[in-house]
Amino acid sequence: MAGKPKLHYFNGRGRMECIRWLLAAAGVEFEEKFIEQPEDLDKLRNDGSLMFQQVPMVEIDGMKLVQTRAILNYIATKYNLYGKDMKERALIDMYSEGVEDLGEMIMHLPLCPPDQKDAKIAQIKERTTNRYFPAFEKVLKNHGQDYLVGNKLSKADIHLVELLYYVEELDPSLLANFPLLKQIQLYPPRQGRRVARSWAPVTAQTTLGTIFFGREQPADR
Amino acid sequence: MAGKPKLHYFDARGRMEAIRWLLAAAGVEFEEKLIESSEDLDKLRYVLSSFLLSKDGSLVFQQVPMVEIDGMKLVQTRAILNYIATKYDLYGKDMKERALIDMYTEGVADLGEMIMLLPLCPPDQKNTKLTLIQERATNRYLPAFENVLKSHRQDYLVGNKLSKADIHLVELLYYVEELDPSLLANFPLLKGLKTRVSNLPAVKKFLQPGSQRKLPGGEKSLERARKIFKF
């Protein structure tokens, strides 16, 4: 079980960022091998390192894990960020999946055709304000504890806080009426992790487009 | 912890079917409260409080599937599936087995999602979408799972024991077969797994007519979904 986890992805947030957040919050140092050319991805595929020919892929504890949720769940279990029993795990999963639903909408926004973008942004704002943020604010209000589940930091808190940063990037006013969410954003301690990437989502998505799709419109991958 | 799990969804496969399969394979009896109109959905979403309709009902994110189980009202398909799998010992024996199970399950879900969303596809894009599904099944997903079985020659995907991964995969194989039976042609080990799992007594029962297994949707079902969920 030697060595640090090794993350294979391109130099952008995409589907790997939540894994970076989780490892960082767990205090786990990791390495990154960036995919910079289509040939890099081809090599991984031809080596048989990618079960479904896709990244993210994380080398950890002798495994080459793919599929974001599989990777996240393993890390969370290993570093005790997954609750104390199956009922807590159910809540953590439920909250994580809600975060993921909204996060996915935000992540895909740059890929949206220009004529649909405004409508998409409006939908994201509506869902944030009327569906997702109220749900999480209510959880915190109901038990009055510092963390979402079991009065202890879990992957659910980390995923949520990451999301809060993205929502804030999109439109800071969206957090206005959610005092408990604003408070949780101040937890957990940043643990000296690198400052939030200031990279432009559009640029990274262009890179993604070039690597994965040649220069065509991104299709279903 | 009284009573059977209670599933809230409309009368179709959709995102609930994987949960029905898993409970059935685990030999767990369950009840279903079918949502038949948008008013039914509203009832779940809203409660009348002080003459104000507040969104404080039974659905954390206003969505179904929702399953009442062990005193919880769980939403989000994966949360529900993971809980059931843990409870009924279908999630491997340790975290490394769980990682493999999750990895395989997510691959199944990726292909399954494409198939599930096909009826929603605009007519002019349908053929392209179908071709993509066939290509992905043949070149990406089915070979990946066939190779897993080939690599250890055991009866099940992980740890020589039935897990949620096998159940989700076998359910998917039925849908692939419905779409195009020829897709399974070159995958003997997958066909073997499908037969083996289908012959387990609880699964065999679920596969009989008259069980709670739902049939393919069709146009009428899609129309009904559009009315209920307003899309």
PDB file of N, CA and C in Angstrom, chain A residues 45 51-54 61 63-67 69-70 73-74 77-78 82 86-87 89-90 93-95 97-98 101 130-132 135-136 138 220-221, chain B residues 45 55-56 60-63 70 72 74-76 78-79 82-83 86-87 95-96 98-99 102-104 106-107 110 129 132 136 140-141 144-145 148:
ATOM      1  N   ARG A  45      -5.816   4.090 -22.163  1.00  0.00           N
ATOM      2  CA  ARG A  45      -6.813   3.142 -22.653  1.00  0.00           C
ATOM      3  C   ARG A  45      -6.145   1.869 -23.132  1.00  0.00           C
ATOM      4  N   MET A  51     -11.210   0.988 -16.909  1.00  0.00           N
ATOM      5  CA  MET A  51     -12.187  -0.082 -17.103  1.00  0.00           C
ATOM      6  C   MET A  51     -13.222   0.238 -18.177  1.00  0.00           C
ATOM      7  N   PHE A  52     -13.664   1.514 -18.195  1.00  0.00           N
ATOM      8  CA  PHE A  52     -14.667   1.907 -19.186  1.00  0.00           C
ATOM      9  C   PHE A  52     -14.102   2.945 -20.154  1.00  0.00           C
ATOM     10  N   GLN A  53     -12.770   2.931 -20.271  1.00  0.00           N
ATOM     11  CA  GLN A  53     -12.084   3.848 -21.210  1.00  0.00           C
ATOM     12  C   GLN A  53     -12.224   5.309 -20.801  1.00  0.00           C
ATOM     13  N   GLN A  54     -12.578   5.555 -19.556  1.00  0.00           N
ATOM     14  CA  GLN A  54     -12.839   6.923 -19.127  1.00  0.00           C
ATOM     15  C   GLN A  54     -11.995   7.299 -17.918  1.00  0.00           C
ATOM     16  N   ASP A  61      -4.065   2.209  -3.292  1.00  0.00           N
ATOM     17  CA  ASP A  61      -4.041   0.916  -2.617  1.00  0.00           C
ATOM     18  C   ASP A  61      -4.048  -0.253  -3.593  1.00  0.00           C
ATOM     19  N   MET A  63      -5.201  -0.457  -6.509  1.00  0.00           N
ATOM     20  CA  MET A  63      -6.310  -0.536  -7.456  1.00  0.00           C
ATOM     21  C   MET A  63      -6.219   0.617  -8.459  1.00  0.00           C
ATOM     22  N   LYS A  64      -6.809   0.420  -9.623  1.00  0.00           N
ATOM     23  CA  LYS A  64      -6.970   1.502 -10.587  1.00  0.00           C
ATOM     24  C   LYS A  64      -8.470   1.756 -10.656  1.00  0.00           C
ATOM     25  N   LEU A  65      -8.941   2.634  -9.801  1.00  0.00           N
ATOM     26  CA  LEU A  65     -10.370   2.853  -9.692  1.00  0.00           C
ATOM     27  C   LEU A  65     -10.843   3.896 -10.683  1.00  0.00           C
ATOM     28  N   VAL A  66     -11.950   3.580 -11.340  1.00  0.00           N
ATOM     29  CA  VAL A  66     -12.632   4.576 -12.163  1.00  0.00           C
ATOM     30  C   VAL A  66     -14.036   4.739 -11.606  1.00  0.00           C
ATOM     31  N   GLN A  67     -14.760   5.720 -12.170  1.00  0.00           N
ATOM     32  CA  GLN A  67     -16.111   6.085 -11.732  1.00  0.00           C
ATOM     33  C   GLN A  67     -16.039   6.923 -10.449  1.00  0.00           C
ATOM     34  N   ARG A  69     -18.013   8.139  -8.225  1.00  0.00           N
ATOM     35  CA  ARG A  69     -18.635   7.745  -6.952  1.00  0.00           C
ATOM     36  C   ARG A  69     -17.896   6.584  -6.287  1.00  0.00           C
ATOM     37  N   ALA A  70     -17.416   5.661  -7.094  1.00  0.00           N
ATOM     38  CA  ALA A  70     -16.661   4.539  -6.523  1.00  0.00           C
ATOM     39  C   ALA A  70     -15.414   5.066  -5.813  1.00  0.00           C
ATOM     40  N   ASN A  73     -16.452   7.129  -2.614  1.00  0.00           N
ATOM     41  CA  ASN A  73     -16.922   6.278  -1.519  1.00  0.00           C
ATOM     42  C   ASN A  73     -15.756   5.552  -0.856  1.00  0.00           C
ATOM     43  N   TYR A  74     -14.788   5.113  -1.660  1.00  0.00           N
ATOM     44  CA  TYR A  74     -13.640   4.398  -1.101  1.00  0.00           C
ATOM     45  C   TYR A  74     -12.807   5.325  -0.211  1.00  0.00           C
ATOM     46  N   THR A  77     -14.687   6.112   3.025  1.00  0.00           N
ATOM     47  CA  THR A  77     -14.646   5.002   3.973  1.00  0.00           C
ATOM     48  C   THR A  77     -13.263   4.914   4.619  1.00  0.00           C
ATOM     49  N   LYS A  78     -12.248   5.000   3.786  1.00  0.00           N
ATOM     50  CA  LYS A  78     -10.883   4.840   4.294  1.00  0.00           C
ATOM     51  C   LYS A  78     -10.534   5.906   5.334  1.00  0.00           C
ATOM     52  N   TYR A  82     -17.569   8.852   6.322  1.00  0.00           N
ATOM     53  CA  TYR A  82     -18.771   8.233   5.777  1.00  0.00           C
ATOM     54  C   TYR A  82     -19.747   7.821   6.869  1.00  0.00           C
ATOM     55  N   MET A  86     -24.935   2.406   8.928  1.00  0.00           N
ATOM     56  CA  MET A  86     -25.570   2.441   7.626  1.00  0.00           C
ATOM     57  C   MET A  86     -26.659   3.502   7.500  1.00  0.00           C
ATOM     58  N   LYS A  87     -27.267   3.861   8.610  1.00  0.00           N
ATOM     59  CA  LYS A  87     -28.300   4.897   8.520  1.00  0.00           C
ATOM     60  C   LYS A  87     -27.671   6.265   8.263  1.00  0.00           C
ATOM     61  N   ARG A  89     -24.845   6.628   6.756  1.00  0.00           N
ATOM     62  CA  ARG A  89     -24.364   6.537   5.391  1.00  0.00           C
ATOM     63  C   ARG A  89     -25.484   6.839   4.408  1.00  0.00           C
ATOM     64  N   ALA A  90     -26.704   6.396   4.728  1.00  0.00           N
ATOM     65  CA  ALA A  90     -27.846   6.664   3.848  1.00  0.00           C
ATOM     66  C   ALA A  90     -28.094   8.162   3.752  1.00  0.00           C
ATOM     67  N   ASP A  93     -25.303   9.727   1.719  1.00  0.00           N
ATOM     68  CA  ASP A  93     -25.516   9.448   0.291  1.00  0.00           C
ATOM     69  C   ASP A  93     -26.613  10.333  -0.275  1.00  0.00           C
ATOM     70  N   MET A  94     -27.695  10.456   0.476  1.00  0.00           N
ATOM     71  CA  MET A  94     -28.826  11.242  -0.003  1.00  0.00           C
ATOM     72  C   MET A  94     -28.395  12.698  -0.221  1.00  0.00           C
ATOM     73  N   TYR A  95     -27.690  13.274   0.744  1.00  0.00           N
ATOM     74  CA  TYR A  95     -27.252  14.650   0.614  1.00  0.00           C
ATOM     75  C   TYR A  95     -26.203  14.796  -0.492  1.00  0.00           C
ATOM     76  N   GLU A  97     -25.878  13.053  -3.176  1.00  0.00           N
ATOM     77  CA  GLU A  97     -26.506  12.940  -4.484  1.00  0.00           C
ATOM     78  C   GLU A  97     -27.251  14.225  -4.847  1.00  0.00           C
ATOM     79  N   GLY A  98     -27.870  14.851  -3.862  1.00  0.00           N
ATOM     80  CA  GLY A  98     -28.523  16.136  -4.122  1.00  0.00           C
ATOM     81  C   GLY A  98     -27.503  17.183  -4.547  1.00  0.00           C
ATOM     82  N   ASP A 101     -26.507  16.509  -8.106  1.00  0.00           N
ATOM     83  CA  ASP A 101     -27.506  16.899  -9.112  1.00  0.00           C
ATOM     84  C   ASP A 101     -27.350  18.366  -9.484  1.00  0.00           C
ATOM     85  N   ASN A 130     -34.852  27.330  -4.664  1.00  0.00           N
ATOM     86  CA  ASN A 130     -36.130  26.736  -4.242  1.00  0.00           C
ATOM     87  C   ASN A 130     -36.069  25.264  -3.892  1.00  0.00           C
ATOM     88  N   ARG A 131     -35.033  24.603  -4.304  1.00  0.00           N
ATOM     89  CA  ARG A 131     -34.985  23.165  -4.055  1.00  0.00           C
ATOM     90  C   ARG A 131     -33.784  22.768  -3.195  1.00  0.00           C
ATOM     91  N   TYR A 132     -32.602  23.047  -3.649  1.00  0.00           N
ATOM     92  CA  TYR A 132     -31.431  22.450  -3.004  1.00  0.00           C
ATOM     93  C   TYR A 132     -30.994  23.184  -1.747  1.00  0.00           C
ATOM     94  N   ALA A 135     -33.260  22.709   1.201  1.00  0.00           N
ATOM     95  CA  ALA A 135     -33.186  21.354   1.752  1.00  0.00           C
ATOM     96  C   ALA A 135     -32.020  21.236   2.734  1.00  0.00           C
ATOM     97  N   PHE A 136     -30.859  21.736   2.338  1.00  0.00           N
ATOM     98  CA  PHE A 136     -29.690  21.607   3.211  1.00  0.00           C
ATOM     99  C   PHE A 136     -29.762  22.548   4.407  1.00  0.00           C
ATOM    100  N   LYS A 138     -32.415  23.383   5.871  1.00  0.00           N
ATOM    101  CA  LYS A 138     -33.370  22.759   6.783  1.00  0.00           C
ATOM    102  C   LYS A 138     -32.708  21.654   7.601  1.00  0.00           C
ATOM    103  N   ASP A 220     -22.325  12.813 -26.320  1.00  0.00           N
ATOM    104  CA  ASP A 220     -22.463  11.984 -25.130  1.00  0.00           C
ATOM    105  C   ASP A 220     -21.226  11.105 -25.026  1.00  0.00           C
ATOM    106  N   ARG A 221     -20.573  11.180 -23.885  1.00  0.00           N
ATOM    107  CA  ARG A 221     -19.302  10.435 -23.805  1.00  0.00           C
ATOM    108  C   ARG A 221     -19.545   9.018 -23.293  1.00  0.00           C
TER     109      ARG A 221
ATOM    110  N   ARG B  45     -45.097  16.394  -1.923  1.00  0.00           N
ATOM    111  CA  ARG B  45     -44.162  17.518  -1.852  1.00  0.00           C
ATOM    112  C   ARG B  45     -44.532  18.526  -0.782  1.00  0.00           C
ATOM    113  N   LYS B  55     -43.164  23.699   1.389  1.00  0.00           N
ATOM    114  CA  LYS B  55     -42.488  22.538   0.814  1.00  0.00           C
ATOM    115  C   LYS B  55     -41.808  21.733   1.913  1.00  0.00           C
ATOM    116  N   ASP B  56     -42.599  21.298   2.857  1.00  0.00           N
ATOM    117  CA  ASP B  56     -41.990  20.560   3.962  1.00  0.00           C
ATOM    118  C   ASP B  56     -42.509  19.154   4.008  1.00  0.00           C
ATOM    119  N   VAL B  60     -37.216  15.198   0.199  1.00  0.00           N
ATOM    120  CA  VAL B  60     -36.138  16.149   0.539  1.00  0.00           C
ATOM    121  C   VAL B  60     -35.829  17.094  -0.628  1.00  0.00           C
ATOM    122  N   PHE B  61     -35.797  16.567  -1.827  1.00  0.00           N
ATOM    123  CA  PHE B  61     -35.500  17.406  -3.005  1.00  0.00           C
ATOM    124  C   PHE B  61     -36.688  17.484  -3.953  1.00  0.00           C
ATOM    125  N   GLN B  62     -37.897  17.265  -3.406  1.00  0.00           N
ATOM    126  CA  GLN B  62     -39.141  17.344  -4.195  1.00  0.00           C
ATOM    127  C   GLN B  62     -39.215  16.277  -5.287  1.00  0.00           C
ATOM    128  N   GLN B  63     -38.419  15.238  -5.175  1.00  0.00           N
ATOM    129  CA  GLN B  63     -38.373  14.262  -6.256  1.00  0.00           C
ATOM    130  C   GLN B  63     -38.651  12.862  -5.744  1.00  0.00           C
ATOM    131  N   ASP B  70     -37.300   1.551   7.438  1.00  0.00           N
ATOM    132  CA  ASP B  70     -36.675   1.660   8.758  1.00  0.00           C
ATOM    133  C   ASP B  70     -36.789   3.064   9.331  1.00  0.00           C
ATOM    134  N   MET B  72     -37.081   5.861   7.883  1.00  0.00           N
ATOM    135  CA  MET B  72     -36.548   6.970   7.074  1.00  0.00           C
ATOM    136  C   MET B  72     -37.392   7.139   5.820  1.00  0.00           C
ATOM    137  N   LEU B  74     -36.261   7.917   2.450  1.00  0.00           N
ATOM    138  CA  LEU B  74     -35.044   8.079   1.649  1.00  0.00           C
ATOM    139  C   LEU B  74     -35.381   8.473   0.222  1.00  0.00           C
ATOM    140  N   VAL B  75     -34.665   9.465  -0.292  1.00  0.00           N
ATOM    141  CA  VAL B  75     -34.725   9.786  -1.707  1.00  0.00           C
ATOM    142  C   VAL B  75     -33.317   9.611  -2.275  1.00  0.00           C
ATOM    143  N   GLN B  76     -33.224   9.775  -3.609  1.00  0.00           N
ATOM    144  CA  GLN B  76     -31.981   9.583  -4.354  1.00  0.00           C
ATOM    145  C   GLN B  76     -31.684   8.092  -4.519  1.00  0.00           C
ATOM    146  N   ARG B  78     -29.324   6.179  -5.599  1.00  0.00           N
ATOM    147  CA  ARG B  78     -28.117   5.518  -5.095  1.00  0.00           C
ATOM    148  C   ARG B  78     -28.119   5.394  -3.575  1.00  0.00           C
ATOM    149  N   ALA B  79     -28.645   6.409  -2.893  1.00  0.00           N
ATOM    150  CA  ALA B  79     -28.733   6.334  -1.429  1.00  0.00           C
ATOM    151  C   ALA B  79     -29.606   5.149  -1.022  1.00  0.00           C
ATOM    152  N   ASN B  82     -27.839   1.749  -1.962  1.00  0.00           N
ATOM    153  CA  ASN B  82     -26.705   1.429  -1.087  1.00  0.00           C
ATOM    154  C   ASN B  82     -27.184   0.956   0.282  1.00  0.00           C
ATOM    155  N   TYR B  83     -28.248   1.586   0.779  1.00  0.00           N
ATOM    156  CA  TYR B  83     -28.783   1.206   2.087  1.00  0.00           C
ATOM    157  C   TYR B  83     -29.330  -0.230   2.047  1.00  0.00           C
ATOM    158  N   THR B  86     -26.490  -2.762   1.763  1.00  0.00           N
ATOM    159  CA  THR B  86     -25.790  -2.957   3.032  1.00  0.00           C
ATOM    160  C   THR B  86     -26.638  -3.792   3.976  1.00  0.00           C
ATOM    161  N   LYS B  87     -27.906  -3.443   4.063  1.00  0.00           N
ATOM    162  CA  LYS B  87     -28.794  -4.133   5.010  1.00  0.00           C
ATOM    163  C   LYS B  87     -28.895  -5.624   4.687  1.00  0.00           C
ATOM    164  N   MET B  95     -14.062  -2.816   2.235  1.00  0.00           N
ATOM    165  CA  MET B  95     -14.164  -1.604   1.424  1.00  0.00           C
ATOM    166  C   MET B  95     -13.576  -1.762   0.024  1.00  0.00           C
ATOM    167  N   LYS B  96     -12.639  -2.665  -0.130  1.00  0.00           N
ATOM    168  CA  LYS B  96     -12.088  -2.883  -1.467  1.00  0.00           C
ATOM    169  C   LYS B  96     -13.116  -3.583  -2.364  1.00  0.00           C
ATOM    170  N   ARG B  98     -16.267  -3.292  -1.925  1.00  0.00           N
ATOM    171  CA  ARG B  98     -17.289  -2.275  -2.153  1.00  0.00           C
ATOM    172  C   ARG B  98     -16.860  -1.341  -3.280  1.00  0.00           C
ATOM    173  N   ALA B  99     -15.575  -1.034  -3.358  1.00  0.00           N
ATOM    174  CA  ALA B  99     -15.081  -0.166  -4.426  1.00  0.00           C
ATOM    175  C   ALA B  99     -15.315  -0.802  -5.792  1.00  0.00           C
ATOM    176  N   ASP B 102     -19.022  -0.721  -6.516  1.00  0.00           N
ATOM    177  CA  ASP B 102     -19.429   0.629  -6.926  1.00  0.00           C
ATOM    178  C   ASP B 102     -18.984   0.919  -8.354  1.00  0.00           C
ATOM    179  N   MET B 103     -17.747   0.558  -8.675  1.00  0.00           N
ATOM    180  CA  MET B 103     -17.213   0.821 -10.004  1.00  0.00           C
ATOM    181  C   MET B 103     -18.076   0.135 -11.067  1.00  0.00           C
ATOM    182  N   TYR B 104     -18.372  -1.138 -10.838  1.00  0.00           N
ATOM    183  CA  TYR B 104     -19.179  -1.889 -11.811  1.00  0.00           C
ATOM    184  C   TYR B 104     -20.604  -1.338 -11.878  1.00  0.00           C
ATOM    185  N   GLU B 106     -21.653   1.659 -11.299  1.00  0.00           N
ATOM    186  CA  GLU B 106     -21.705   2.950 -11.979  1.00  0.00           C
ATOM    187  C   GLU B 106     -21.590   2.768 -13.494  1.00  0.00           C
ATOM    188  N   GLY B 107     -20.783   1.814 -13.925  1.00  0.00           N
ATOM    189  CA  GLY B 107     -20.716   1.525 -15.351  1.00  0.00           C
ATOM    190  C   GLY B 107     -22.065   1.051 -15.873  1.00  0.00           C
ATOM    191  N   ASP B 110     -24.362   4.011 -16.176  1.00  0.00           N
ATOM    192  CA  ASP B 110     -24.081   4.879 -17.331  1.00  0.00           C
ATOM    193  C   ASP B 110     -24.776   4.363 -18.585  1.00  0.00           C
ATOM    194  N   LYS B 129     -28.883   8.093 -31.507  1.00  0.00           N
ATOM    195  CA  LYS B 129     -28.766   7.710 -30.103  1.00  0.00           C
ATOM    196  C   LYS B 129     -28.724   6.193 -29.971  1.00  0.00           C
ATOM    197  N   LEU B 132     -25.445   4.851 -30.961  1.00  0.00           N
ATOM    198  CA  LEU B 132     -24.448   5.095 -29.921  1.00  0.00           C
ATOM    199  C   LEU B 132     -24.575   4.069 -28.801  1.00  0.00           C
ATOM    200  N   ARG B 136     -21.685   1.557 -27.697  1.00  0.00           N
ATOM    201  CA  ARG B 136     -21.144   1.557 -26.338  1.00  0.00           C
ATOM    202  C   ARG B 136     -21.321   0.191 -25.669  1.00  0.00           C
ATOM    203  N   ARG B 140     -17.676  -1.061 -25.218  1.00  0.00           N
ATOM    204  CA  ARG B 140     -17.200  -0.532 -23.947  1.00  0.00           C
ATOM    205  C   ARG B 140     -17.713  -1.333 -22.755  1.00  0.00           C
ATOM    206  N   TYR B 141     -19.000  -1.397 -22.601  1.00  0.00           N
ATOM    207  CA  TYR B 141     -19.541  -1.904 -21.330  1.00  0.00           C
ATOM    208  C   TYR B 141     -19.584  -3.418 -21.254  1.00  0.00           C
ATOM    209  N   ALA B 144     -16.224  -4.995 -20.880  1.00  0.00           N
ATOM    210  CA  ALA B 144     -15.617  -4.743 -19.567  1.00  0.00           C
ATOM    211  C   ALA B 144     -16.093  -5.765 -18.550  1.00  0.00           C
ATOM    212  N   PHE B 145     -17.399  -6.017 -18.544  1.00  0.00           N
ATOM    213  CA  PHE B 145     -17.941  -6.966 -17.564  1.00  0.00           C
ATOM    214  C   PHE B 145     -17.603  -8.408 -17.925  1.00  0.00           C
ATOM    215  N   VAL B 148     -14.212  -9.056 -16.608  1.00  0.00           N
ATOM    216  CA  VAL B 148     -14.152  -9.274 -15.161  1.00  0.00           C
ATOM    217  C   VAL B 148     -14.438 -10.745 -14.852  1.00  0.00           C
TER     218      VAL B 148
END
